[in-house]
Amino acid sequence: MSIQENAKYAPKIRKIIAKYPQISYVITQTGRNDDGTDPFPANRNEILVGLKDYKLWSDTIAKKDLVEIIKTDLQQQIPSVQFSSGQPIIDQVMEIVNGSAADLAISVVGDDLQMMRKKAETIAQIAKKIDGAANVNIEQEGEQEQLAIDINREEAARFGINVSDIQNMIEAAIGGKTISTLYDGTKRYDIVVRFLPEYRNSTDAVKNILVPSSNGALIPMSQLADIHFVQGQTNIYRYGSKRMITVRTNIKGMDQGSFVKELREKVEKSVTVPKGYNIIYGGQYENLERAGKQLAFTIPLTVIMVFLFLFMLYKNFQHTMITMCCILFALGGGIVALLLRGYYFNVSAGVGFVSIFGISVMAGVLLVSALNRKTIFEKNDLQENVLTASKEQLRALLSILIVAIVGLIPAAISSGIGSDVQRPLATVIIGGLTSTLLFAPILIPPCTFG
């Protein structure tokens, strides 16, 4: 679709979206910016939709449901156009970091674009059949008609015309060429010659362009070049030094790791690529995979350091291991909290788990240290010492953990800007602290001197 046709759809798109009462404003942008930072073709529409404050919405619809309704409405009324949704800031960041704003981008990398597109279409069909796949499409547009001008060098030499002269004539007629500059005081204007649109888009007009020969005769372009339309690539993306075709899909109702694992298995069975070609899995999944590798190193290192510091504190292996059990309490509570809220593990949740490990161990230190002090410095019965120390430290635990839990509740239920990151992190911490608060005072005292 040309940029003119795309711009023609913009008013219709705005009208369709603006009819919903939850919408505050709609802005459409056709084409791309002038500084070349957008990796998109010029025939692209970006639609910025501003929402009214959530408190003005009815309770019968959620944001994700509204997005799906609008997309369905647009695709029904404009069936020839593909629509995908996202958040402006995160889309820009993910495009810069990973090259795609989609949850998962499967890139076929190589040289033969036609063969790569066939492989990409097969992968797209496989992805559509997997539960959780949404908005599956090929990121690069298909081939479009392009005007090809193949200069006949022998004919040009016979008339004494340089190839560069023919190229300059074509550039001036179709693309425009600066021939002089007009100065108006401090202002400067380029004087550009170019064919009118009705002639630029006609092969007959291009064939009739007259090119001066060495003896002054004017030779029609049709005698100097083969002018015809061909099916050419609309845009060519690259990965490193090779060409790339990308299948993009969002993932809903399923965790990214399980989705990619299932997709990999099916792609490996159904799609084979020649030597020198690769299938690369990227997008936001690439960011999750990279963060997962870092967490796989960070979490064990955190646990080991906590163990060493506790052993230096207690000088007792048994007490150290009992205190470390608080990590298991927190881990179980965080996992249960994610399951209850229907969230999947992501980078934000991983950071939450690392955070609660330290806080939960602090609860164990309070209890074990208090029990040790009672046993060493007081000569009372062991059972009495355990009960007294547990009661004293219960107040400290309640004041520390409940304050943290209550303070994180707004983040766990937030729906504003940045809430997609806040909610999983806060959910994990609240779940971990709650389980620590329930199990640590009950299980640690009898285990310490059991």
Short mmCIF file of N, CA, C and O in Angstrom, two decimals, residues 371 374-375 381-392 444-446 448-449:
data_model
loop_
_atom_site.label_atom_id
_atom_site.label_comp_id
_atom_site.label_asym_id
_atom_site.label_seq_id
_atom_site.Cartn_x
_atom_site.Cartn_y
_atom_site.Cartn_z
N LEU A 371 16.67 -16.46 70.48
CA LEU A 371 16.64 -17.74 71.17
C LEU A 371 18.02 -18.09 71.73
O LEU A 371 18.14 -18.62 72.85
N LYS A 374 18.63 -15.94 74.89
CA LYS A 374 17.86 -16.42 76.04
C LYS A 374 18.51 -17.66 76.65
O LYS A 374 18.58 -17.83 77.87
N THR A 375 18.97 -18.55 75.81
CA THR A 375 19.54 -19.80 76.28
C THR A 375 20.88 -19.56 76.99
O THR A 375 21.19 -20.19 78.01
N ASP A 381 13.88 -22.48 82.20
CA ASP A 381 13.61 -23.71 81.49
C ASP A 381 13.64 -23.45 79.98
O ASP A 381 13.28 -22.37 79.51
N LEU A 382 14.08 -24.44 79.18
CA LEU A 382 14.23 -24.26 77.73
C LEU A 382 12.91 -23.90 77.08
O LEU A 382 12.85 -22.99 76.25
N GLN A 383 11.83 -24.55 77.49
CA GLN A 383 10.53 -24.26 76.91
C GLN A 383 10.11 -22.83 77.20
O GLN A 383 9.59 -22.13 76.33
N GLU A 384 10.38 -22.38 78.42
CA GLU A 384 10.03 -21.01 78.80
C GLU A 384 10.85 -19.99 78.00
O GLU A 384 10.33 -18.96 77.56
N ASN A 385 12.14 -20.29 77.82
CA ASN A 385 13.00 -19.40 77.04
C ASN A 385 12.51 -19.28 75.59
O ASN A 385 12.48 -18.20 75.01
N VAL A 386 12.11 -20.41 75.03
CA VAL A 386 11.63 -20.41 73.65
C VAL A 386 10.35 -19.60 73.51
O VAL A 386 10.20 -18.77 72.61
N LEU A 387 9.42 -19.80 74.42
CA LEU A 387 8.17 -19.06 74.37
C LEU A 387 8.38 -17.57 74.56
O LEU A 387 7.79 -16.74 73.85
N THR A 388 9.22 -17.20 75.54
CA THR A 388 9.48 -15.78 75.81
C THR A 388 10.13 -15.10 74.62
O THR A 388 9.72 -14.01 74.20
N ALA A 389 11.18 -15.73 74.06
CA ALA A 389 11.88 -15.13 72.92
C ALA A 389 10.97 -15.01 71.70
O ALA A 389 10.99 -14.02 70.97
N SER A 390 10.13 -16.03 71.49
CA SER A 390 9.23 -16.00 70.34
C SER A 390 8.22 -14.88 70.45
O SER A 390 7.93 -14.18 69.47
N LYS A 391 7.67 -14.68 71.66
CA LYS A 391 6.72 -13.61 71.87
C LYS A 391 7.36 -12.25 71.65
O LYS A 391 6.77 -11.35 71.04
N GLU A 392 8.58 -12.08 72.16
CA GLU A 392 9.26 -10.79 72.02
C GLU A 392 9.57 -10.46 70.56
O GLU A 392 9.38 -9.33 70.11
N ILE A 444 10.54 -22.02 63.16
CA ILE A 444 11.93 -21.81 63.54
C ILE A 444 12.20 -22.09 65.01
O ILE A 444 13.19 -22.78 65.35
N PRO A 445 11.40 -21.60 65.97
CA PRO A 445 11.72 -21.86 67.39
C PRO A 445 11.85 -23.33 67.75
O PRO A 445 12.86 -23.73 68.36
N PRO A 446 10.90 -24.21 67.40
CA PRO A 446 11.08 -25.61 67.77
C PRO A 446 12.24 -26.29 67.04
O PRO A 446 12.88 -27.19 67.58
N THR A 448 15.08 -24.82 66.20
CA THR A 448 16.37 -24.33 66.69
C THR A 448 16.91 -25.18 67.84
O THR A 448 18.10 -25.49 67.90
N PHE A 449 16.04 -25.61 68.73
CA PHE A 449 16.49 -26.41 69.85
C PHE A 449 15.74 -27.74 69.93
O PHE A 449 15.59 -28.33 71.00
#
